[in-house]
CSV table of N, CA and C in Angstrom, one decimal:
chain,number,residue,atom,x,y,z
A,1,MET,N,0.7,-1.2,0.1
A,1,MET,CA,-0.4,-0.1,0.0
A,1,MET,C,1.0,1.6,-0.1
A,2,PRO,N,0.6,2.2,-0.9
A,2,PRO,CA,1.9,3.7,-1.1
A,2,PRO,C,1.5,4.2,-0.1
A,3,SER,N,2.7,4.8,0.7
A,3,SER,CA,1.7,6.0,1.5
A,3,SER,C,1.8,7.1,1.4
A,4,ASP,N,1.1,8.2,2.0
A,4,ASP,CA,0.6,9.5,2.0
A,4,ASP,C,2.3,10.1,1.3
A,5,PRO,N,2.1,11.0,0.4
A,5,PRO,CA,3.5,11.7,0.1
A,5,PRO,C,3.5,12.7,1.5
A,6,GLY,N,5.2,12.6,1.7
A,6,GLY,CA,5.4,13.4,2.8
A,6,GLY,C,5.6,12.4,3.7
A,7,THR,N,4.9,11.1,3.9
A,7,THR,CA,5.3,10.4,5.1
A,7,THR,C,6.3,9.2,4.6
A,8,ILE,N,7.3,8.6,5.7
A,8,ILE,CA,8.0,7.9,5.3
A,8,ILE,C,7.4,6.5,6.2
A,9,THR,N,7.2,5.6,5.0
A,9,THR,CA,6.8,4.2,6.0
A,9,THR,C,8.1,3.5,5.8
A,10,LYS,N,8.1,2.3,6.8
A,10,LYS,CA,8.9,1.5,6.7
A,10,LYS,C,8.2,0.3,5.7
A,11,LEU,N,9.1,-0.4,5.1
A,11,LEU,CA,8.7,-1.6,4.1
A,11,LEU,C,8.8,-2.7,4.9
A,12,SER,N,7.8,-3.4,4.7
A,12,SER,CA,8.2,-4.8,5.6
A,12,SER,C,8.4,-6.0,5.5
A,13,GLY,N,9.2,-5.9,3.9
A,13,GLY,CA,10.1,-6.8,3.7
A,13,GLY,C,11.7,-6.7,3.9
A,14,ASN,N,11.8,-5.5,4.1
A,14,ASN,CA,13.3,-5.4,4.5
A,14,ASN,C,13.3,-3.9,5.5
A,15,PRO,N,14.1,-4.1,7.0
A,15,PRO,CA,13.6,-3.0,7.7
A,15,PRO,C,14.1,-1.9,7.8
A,16,ARG,N,15.5,-2.1,6.7
A,16,ARG,CA,16.6,-1.1,6.9
A,16,ARG,C,16.2,-0.2,5.7
A,17,ALA,N,14.9,0.1,5.3
A,17,ALA,CA,14.6,0.6,4.0
A,17,ALA,C,13.5,1.1,4.3
A,18,ALA,N,12.7,2.5,3.7
A,18,ALA,CA,11.9,3.1,3.8
A,18,ALA,C,11.1,3.7,2.2
A,19,GLU,N,9.9,4.1,2.6
A,19,GLU,CA,9.1,4.7,1.2
A,19,GLU,C,8.5,6.1,1.4
A,20,CYS,N,8.8,7.0,1.0
A,20,CYS,CA,8.4,8.8,0.6
A,20,CYS,C,7.6,8.4,-0.6
A,21,GLY,N,6.4,9.0,-0.8
A,21,GLY,CA,6.2,9.6,-2.1
A,21,GLY,C,6.3,8.2,-3.4
A,22,GLY,N,6.3,7.4,-3.1
A,22,GLY,CA,7.3,6.4,-4.1
A,22,GLY,C,8.2,6.2,-4.2
A,23,ALA,N,9.5,6.9,-3.7
A,23,ALA,CA,10.3,6.4,-3.9
A,23,ALA,C,11.0,5.7,-2.4
A,24,VAL,N,12.0,5.1,-2.6
A,24,VAL,CA,12.2,3.5,-1.7
A,24,VAL,C,13.8,4.3,-1.1
A,25,PHE,N,13.9,4.3,-0.1
A,25,PHE,CA,15.3,4.9,0.6
A,25,PHE,C,15.7,3.9,1.6
A,26,PRO,N,17.0,3.7,1.5
A,26,PRO,CA,17.8,2.2,2.2
A,26,PRO,C,17.6,2.0,3.7
A,27,VAL,N,18.1,3.3,3.9
A,27,VAL,CA,17.9,3.8,5.8
A,27,VAL,C,16.9,4.2,6.0
A,28,PRO,N,16.0,4.3,7.0
A,28,PRO,CA,15.1,5.5,7.3
A,28,PRO,C,15.5,6.1,8.6
A,29,SER,N,16.1,7.2,8.0
A,29,SER,CA,16.4,8.1,8.8
A,29,SER,C,16.2,9.7,8.5
A,30,GLU,N,16.9,10.6,9.6
A,30,GLU,CA,16.7,11.8,9.5
A,30,GLU,C,16.9,12.4,8.3
A,31,ASP,N,18.0,11.8,7.3
A,31,ASP,CA,18.3,12.3,6.1
A,31,ASP,C,17.5,11.8,4.6
A,32,ALA,N,17.0,10.7,5.2
A,32,ALA,CA,15.6,10.3,4.5
A,32,ALA,C,14.3,11.3,4.2
A,33,ALA,N,14.4,11.6,5.3
A,33,ALA,CA,12.7,12.6,6.1
A,33,ALA,C,13.3,14.1,4.8
A,34,ALA,N,14.3,14.3,5.2
A,34,ALA,CA,14.8,15.7,4.4
A,34,ALA,C,14.9,15.3,2.6
A,35,SER,N,15.2,14.1,2.5
A,35,SER,CA,15.2,14.1,1.0
A,35,SER,C,13.8,14.0,0.5
A,36,CYS,N,13.2,13.8,1.3
A,36,CYS,CA,11.7,13.2,0.6
A,36,CYS,C,11.1,14.6,0.8
A,37,ALA,N,10.9,15.3,1.9
A,37,ALA,CA,10.6,16.6,2.0
A,37,ALA,C,10.7,17.6,0.8
A,38,LEU,N,12.5,17.9,0.3
A,38,LEU,CA,13.1,18.0,-0.5
A,38,LEU,C,12.4,18.2,-2.0
A,39,ASP,N,12.3,16.7,-2.0
A,39,ASP,CA,11.7,16.2,-3.4
A,39,ASP,C,10.6,16.6,-3.2
A,40,LEU,N,9.3,16.5,-2.7
A,40,LEU,CA,8.3,16.9,-2.4
A,40,LEU,C,8.3,18.4,-3.4
A,41,LEU,N,9.1,19.2,-2.3
A,41,LEU,CA,8.8,20.3,-2.9
A,41,LEU,C,9.2,20.6,-4.1
A,42,ALA,N,10.6,19.7,-4.5
A,42,ALA,CA,10.9,20.2,-5.8
A,42,ALA,C,10.2,19.7,-7.0
A,43,ARG,N,9.2,18.8,-6.6
A,43,ARG,CA,7.8,18.3,-7.2
A,43,ARG,C,7.0,19.5,-7.6
A,44,ARG,N,7.0,19.8,-6.7
A,44,ARG,CA,5.4,20.9,-6.5
A,44,ARG,C,5.9,22.0,-7.0
A,45,ARG,N,7.4,22.4,-7.4
A,45,ARG,CA,7.7,23.5,-7.8
A,45,ARG,C,7.7,23.3,-9.5
A,46,ASP,N,7.6,22.4,-9.8
A,46,ASP,CA,7.9,21.7,-11.6
A,46,ASP,C,6.4,21.7,-11.9
A,47,GLU,N,5.4,21.5,-11.2
A,47,GLU,CA,4.5,21.3,-11.6
A,47,GLU,C,3.6,22.7,-11.1
A,48,LEU,N,3.9,24.0,-10.6
A,48,LEU,CA,3.7,25.3,-10.9
A,48,LEU,C,4.6,25.8,-11.9
A,49,LYS,N,5.5,25.5,-12.4
A,49,LYS,CA,6.3,26.1,-13.6
A,49,LYS,C,5.9,25.6,-14.8
A,50,THR,N,5.0,24.1,-14.5
A,50,THR,CA,4.3,23.6,-15.9
A,50,THR,C,2.5,24.5,-16.1
A,51,ILE,N,2.2,25.4,-14.6
A,51,ILE,CA,1.2,25.8,-14.7
A,51,ILE,C,1.2,27.3,-15.1
A,52,LEU,N,2.3,27.9,-14.9
A,52,LEU,CA,3.2,29.4,-15.2
A,52,LEU,C,3.2,29.1,-16.8
A,53,ALA,N,3.7,28.1,-17.6
A,53,ALA,CA,3.9,27.8,-18.8
A,53,ALA,C,2.9,28.0,-19.8
A,54,GLY,N,1.6,27.4,-19.0
A,54,GLY,CA,-0.1,27.4,-19.6
A,54,GLY,C,-0.8,28.4,-19.8
A,55,ILE,N,-0.3,29.8,-18.9
A,55,ILE,CA,-1.1,30.7,-18.6
A,55,ILE,C,-1.5,31.4,-20.0
A,56,GLY,N,-2.8,31.8,-20.1
A,56,GLY,CA,-3.0,32.8,-21.3
A,56,GLY,C,-3.3,34.0,-20.9
A,57,ASP,N,-4.0,34.6,-21.8
A,57,ASP,CA,-3.8,36.1,-21.8
A,57,ASP,C,-4.5,36.2,-20.8
A,58,MET,N,-3.7,37.4,-19.5
A,58,MET,CA,-4.6,38.0,-18.4
A,58,MET,C,-4.2,39.9,-18.4
A,59,ARG,N,-4.9,40.2,-17.5
A,59,ARG,CA,-5.0,41.5,-17.1
A,59,ARG,C,-5.4,41.8,-15.7
A,60,PRO,N,-4.6,42.2,-14.8
A,60,PRO,CA,-4.8,42.7,-13.6
A,60,PRO,C,-6.1,43.5,-13.6
A,61,GLY,N,-6.8,44.2,-12.5
A,61,GLY,CA,-8.0,44.8,-12.4
A,61,GLY,C,-8.9,44.1,-11.8
A,62,SER,N,-10.2,44.8,-11.2
A,62,SER,CA,-11.8,44.0,-10.9
A,62,SER,C,-12.9,44.7,-12.0
A,63,LEU,N,-13.4,43.8,-12.2
A,63,LEU,CA,-14.9,44.1,-13.3
A,63,LEU,C,-16.3,44.3,-12.3
A,64,VAL,N,-16.9,45.3,-12.2
A,64,VAL,CA,-18.4,45.4,-11.6
A,64,VAL,C,-19.1,45.5,-12.8
A,65,GLU,N,-20.4,45.0,-12.2
A,65,GLU,CA,-21.5,45.3,-13.1
A,65,GLU,C,-22.2,46.4,-12.4
A,66,ARG,N,-22.8,47.1,-12.9
A,66,ARG,CA,-23.2,48.4,-12.4
A,66,ARG,C,-24.5,49.0,-13.1
A,67,TYR,N,-25.4,49.9,-12.1
A,67,TYR,CA,-26.7,50.2,-12.6
A,67,TYR,C,-26.7,51.4,-12.5
A,68,ARG,N,-26.8,52.8,-13.2
A,68,ARG,CA,-26.8,54.0,-13.5
A,68,ARG,C,-27.8,54.4,-13.0
A,69,LYS,N,-28.3,55.9,-12.6
A,69,LYS,CA,-29.5,56.8,-12.9
A,69,LYS,C,-28.7,57.8,-13.8
A,70,CYS,N,-29.5,57.9,-14.2
A,70,CYS,CA,-29.7,59.0,-15.5
A,70,CYS,C,-29.8,60.7,-14.9
A,71,GLY,N,-30.6,60.3,-14.5
A,71,GLY,CA,-30.9,62.3,-14.0
A,71,GLY,C,-32.1,62.7,-14.0
A,72,LYS,N,-32.6,62.4,-14.9
A,72,LYS,CA,-34.2,62.5,-15.7
A,72,LYS,C,-35.3,62.7,-14.1
A,73,PRO,N,-35.7,63.7,-14.4
A,73,PRO,CA,-36.9,63.3,-12.9
A,73,PRO,C,-37.8,62.6,-13.7
A,74,THR,N,-38.1,62.3,-14.6
A,74,THR,CA,-39.4,61.6,-15.7
A,74,THR,C,-39.1,59.9,-15.7
A,75,CYS,N,-37.9,59.6,-16.0
A,75,CYS,CA,-37.3,58.6,-16.4
A,75,CYS,C,-37.6,57.3,-15.3
A,76,ARG,N,-37.9,56.4,-15.9
A,76,ARG,CA,-38.5,55.0,-14.6
A,76,ARG,C,-37.4,54.8,-13.8
A,77,CYS,N,-35.8,55.5,-14.2
A,77,CYS,CA,-34.9,54.5,-13.2
A,77,CYS,C,-35.1,55.7,-11.9
A,78,ALA,N,-35.7,56.9,-12.3
A,78,ALA,CA,-35.9,58.1,-11.0
A,78,ALA,C,-36.8,57.3,-10.0
A,79,ARG,N,-37.8,56.6,-10.5
A,79,ARG,CA,-38.3,55.7,-9.5
A,79,ARG,C,-37.7,55.3,-8.3
A,80,GLN,N,-38.1,55.3,-7.1
A,80,GLN,CA,-37.6,55.1,-5.7
A,80,GLN,C,-37.9,53.7,-6.2
A,81,GLY,N,-36.6,52.8,-5.3
A,81,GLY,CA,-36.4,51.5,-5.8
A,81,GLY,C,-36.3,50.6,-7.1
A,82,ALA,N,-36.1,51.7,-8.1
A,82,ALA,CA,-35.8,51.4,-9.5
A,82,ALA,C,-34.1,51.2,-9.8
A,83,ALA,N,-33.8,50.0,-10.5
A,83,ALA,CA,-32.5,49.6,-10.2
A,83,ALA,C,-31.6,50.0,-11.5
A,84,GLY,N,-32.3,51.4,-12.3
A,84,GLY,CA,-31.4,52.2,-12.7
A,84,GLY,C,-31.0,51.7,-14.0
A,85,HIS,N,-30.5,52.1,-15.3
A,85,HIS,CA,-29.9,51.3,-16.3
A,85,HIS,C,-28.7,51.0,-16.5
A,86,GLY,N,-29.2,49.7,-17.5
A,86,GLY,CA,-27.8,49.1,-17.1
A,86,GLY,C,-28.2,47.1,-17.2
A,87,PRO,N,-27.6,46.7,-17.4
A,87,PRO,CA,-25.8,46.7,-16.7
A,87,PRO,C,-24.9,47.4,-17.3
A,88,CYS,N,-24.7,48.2,-16.6
A,88,CYS,CA,-23.0,48.2,-17.5
A,88,CYS,C,-21.8,48.0,-16.8
A,89,PHE,N,-20.7,47.5,-17.6
A,89,PHE,CA,-19.5,46.9,-16.8
A,89,PHE,C,-18.4,48.1,-16.5
A,90,SER,N,-17.7,48.6,-15.7
A,90,SER,CA,-16.9,49.3,-15.2
A,90,SER,C,-15.1,48.4,-15.0
A,91,LEU,N,-14.3,48.2,-16.0
A,91,LEU,CA,-13.3,47.6,-15.5
A,91,LEU,C,-12.4,48.6,-15.0
A,92,THR,N,-11.6,48.6,-13.8
A,92,THR,CA,-11.0,49.5,-12.7
A,92,THR,C,-9.3,48.6,-12.3
A,93,GLN,N,-8.3,49.5,-12.5
A,93,GLN,CA,-7.2,49.0,-12.9
A,93,GLN,C,-6.1,50.1,-12.2
A,94,SER,N,-5.0,49.5,-11.7
A,94,SER,CA,-4.2,50.8,-11.3
A,94,SER,C,-3.2,50.7,-12.4
A,95,VAL,N,-3.0,51.8,-12.5
A,95,VAL,CA,-1.5,52.3,-13.9
A,95,VAL,C,-0.7,53.4,-13.4
A,96,GLY,N,0.2,53.2,-13.1
A,96,GLY,CA,1.4,54.3,-12.6
A,96,GLY,C,0.9,54.9,-11.5
A,97,GLY,N,0.4,53.8,-10.6
A,97,GLY,CA,0.1,54.4,-9.3
A,97,GLY,C,-1.3,55.2,-9.4
A,98,LYS,N,-1.9,55.2,-10.8
A,98,LYS,CA,-3.2,55.7,-10.5
A,98,LYS,C,-4.2,54.6,-11.1
A,99,THR,N,-5.4,55.3,-10.5
A,99,THR,CA,-6.5,54.2,-11.0
A,99,THR,C,-7.1,54.4,-11.7
A,100,ARG,N,-7.5,53.7,-12.8
A,100,ARG,CA,-8.2,54.1,-14.0
A,100,ARG,C,-9.5,53.0,-14.6
A,101,THR,N,-10.1,53.7,-14.8
A,101,THR,CA,-11.7,52.9,-15.1
A,101,THR,C,-12.0,53.0,-16.2
A,102,ARG,N,-12.7,52.0,-16.6
A,102,ARG,CA,-13.2,51.9,-18.2
A,102,ARG,C,-14.3,51.6,-18.2
A,103,ILE,N,-15.2,51.8,-18.8
A,103,ILE,CA,-16.6,51.4,-19.0
A,103,ILE,C,-16.3,50.4,-20.2
A,104,LEU,N,-16.9,49.4,-19.9
A,104,LEU,CA,-16.9,48.4,-21.0
A,104,LEU,C,-18.6,48.1,-21.9
A,105,ALA,N,-18.7,47.6,-22.8
A,105,ALA,CA,-20.2,47.3,-23.1
A,105,ALA,C,-20.5,46.0,-22.8
A,106,LYS,N,-21.7,45.6,-22.8
A,106,LYS,CA,-22.3,43.8,-22.6
A,106,LYS,C,-21.8,43.2,-23.8
A,107,GLY,N,-21.3,42.0,-23.7
A,107,GLY,CA,-21.3,41.3,-24.6
A,107,GLY,C,-19.8,40.7,-24.2
A,108,PRO,N,-19.2,40.0,-25.7
A,108,PRO,CA,-18.0,39.4,-25.5
A,108,PRO,C,-17.1,40.3,-24.7
A,109,ALA,N,-16.6,41.3,-24.9
A,109,ALA,CA,-15.5,41.6,-24.2
A,109,ALA,C,-15.7,41.9,-22.8
A,110,VAL,N,-16.6,42.1,-22.2
A,110,VAL,CA,-16.8,41.3,-20.6
A,110,VAL,C,-16.3,40.2,-20.0
A,111,GLU,N,-17.2,38.9,-21.1
A,111,GLU,CA,-16.6,37.7,-20.6
A,111,GLU,C,-14.9,37.5,-21.2
A,112,ARG,N,-14.2,38.4,-22.1
A,112,ARG,CA,-13.0,37.8,-22.4
A,112,ARG,C,-12.4,38.8,-21.4
A,113,THR,N,-12.9,40.3,-20.8
A,113,THR,CA,-12.3,40.7,-19.7
A,113,THR,C,-12.6,39.7,-18.2
A,114,ARG,N,-13.9,39.4,-18.0
A,114,ARG,CA,-13.5,38.3,-17.1
A,114,ARG,C,-12.7,37.2,-16.5
A,115,ALA,N,-12.6,36.4,-17.9
A,115,ALA,CA,-11.6,35.5,-18.3
A,115,ALA,C,-10.4,36.2,-18.2
A,116,GLN,N,-9.9,36.9,-18.5
A,116,GLN,CA,-8.4,37.2,-18.3
A,116,GLN,C,-8.3,37.8,-16.8
A,117,ILE,N,-8.7,38.4,-16.1
A,117,ILE,CA,-8.9,38.8,-14.4
A,117,ILE,C,-8.5,37.1,-13.9
A,118,ALA,N,-9.4,36.4,-14.0
A,118,ALA,CA,-9.3,35.3,-13.6
A,118,ALA,C,-7.7,34.5,-14.0
A,119,GLU,N,-7.0,34.5,-14.9
A,119,GLU,CA,-6.0,33.9,-15.6
A,119,GLU,C,-4.9,34.8,-14.4
A,120,TYR,N,-5.4,36.1,-14.6
A,120,TYR,CA,-4.1,37.0,-13.9
A,120,TYR,C,-4.1,36.8,-12.2
A,121,GLN,N,-5.3,36.5,-11.7
A,121,GLN,CA,-5.3,36.1,-10.3
A,121,GLN,C,-4.8,34.4,-10.4
A,122,ARG,N,-4.9,33.8,-11.1
A,122,ARG,CA,-4.2,32.2,-11.4
A,122,ARG,C,-2.9,32.4,-11.1
A,123,PHE,N,-2.1,33.3,-12.3
A,123,PHE,CA,-1.0,33.6,-12.5
A,123,PHE,C,-0.4,33.9,-10.8
A,124,ARG,N,-1.1,35.2,-10.5
A,124,ARG,CA,0.0,35.8,-8.8
A,124,ARG,C,0.0,34.5,-8.0
A,125,ALA,N,-1.3,33.8,-8.1
A,125,ALA,CA,-1.7,32.5,-6.6
A,125,ALA,C,0.0,31.8,-7.3
A,126,ALA,N,0.4,31.2,-8.4
A,126,ALA,CA,0.7,30.6,-8.7
A,126,ALA,C,2.6,31.0,-8.3
A,127,VAL,N,3.0,32.3,-8.8
A,127,VAL,CA,3.6,32.9,-8.7
A,127,VAL,C,3.9,32.8,-7.1
A,128,ARG,N,2.9,33.4,-6.5
A,128,ARG,CA,3.4,33.9,-4.4
A,128,ARG,C,3.8,32.1,-4.3
A,129,GLU,N,2.9,31.2,-5.1
A,129,GLU,CA,3.8,29.7,-4.0
A,129,GLU,C,4.6,29.4,-4.4
A,130,LEU,N,5.3,29.5,-5.7
A,130,LEU,CA,6.4,29.4,-6.6
A,130,LEU,C,7.3,30.2,-5.4
A,131,VAL,N,7.5,31.2,-5.5
A,131,VAL,CA,8.3,32.4,-4.8
A,131,VAL,C,8.7,31.1,-3.2
A,132,GLU,N,7.8,30.9,-2.7
A,132,GLU,CA,7.2,30.4,-1.3
A,132,GLU,C,8.3,29.1,-1.1
A,133,LEU,N,7.9,28.6,-2.1
A,133,LEU,CA,8.5,26.8,-2.5
A,133,LEU,C,10.1,26.8,-3.0
A,134,SER,N,10.3,28.1,-3.8
A,134,SER,CA,11.9,28.2,-4.1
A,134,SER,C,12.8,28.8,-2.5
A,135,GLY,N,12.3,29.4,-1.7
A,135,GLY,CA,12.9,29.9,-0.9
A,135,GLY,C,13.0,28.9,0.2
A,136,GLN,N,12.0,27.9,0.2
A,136,GLN,CA,12.1,26.9,1.6
A,136,GLN,C,13.1,25.8,0.7
A,137,ILE,N,13.0,25.6,-0.4
A,137,ILE,CA,14.0,24.5,-1.4
A,137,ILE,C,15.6,25.3,-0.8
A,138,ALA,N,15.5,26.2,-1.1
A,138,ALA,CA,16.9,27.1,-0.8
A,138,ALA,C,17.7,27.0,0.7
A,139,ASP,N,16.3,26.9,1.9
A,139,ASP,CA,16.8,26.8,3.1
A,139,ASP,C,17.1,25.4,3.4
A,140,ALA,N,16.7,24.4,2.7
A,140,ALA,CA,16.7,22.9,2.7
A,140,ALA,C,17.8,22.8,2.6
A,141,GLU,N,18.1,23.7,1.3
A,141,GLU,CA,19.7,23.0,1.0
A,141,GLU,C,21.1,23.5,1.6
A,142,PHE,N,21.0,24.3,2.6
A,142,PHE,CA,21.8,24.7,3.5
A,142,PHE,C,22.4,23.6,4.4
């Protein structure tokens, strides 16, 4: 029965061998545990590099669906509780330290922008984890 990744288990047929994540070590020692942990970190690092290589078009920012009132007192949007005109979508981004907002029309541009923002968030999460793992690997190699 294979062990959980990161767990060292003695092999029943050989008391001087241990298994960790599918790798068999000749002696169950602290060196084997450290080697197993380092191997698991390196595997995850390689997975993250593969994920990053597959990242598509992306953009930072936030997309908000908005309903606005036009200001005409006789318009349907002026009634109390009326939702307003819309939806219209605003994309807000920080550019050069300043906030920039663009209004997007309904349609394919909104869906494409949603996908690009989601891809950017996926990219940021993968990079954050990769940096953390790289630091752990560097620390373990000392």
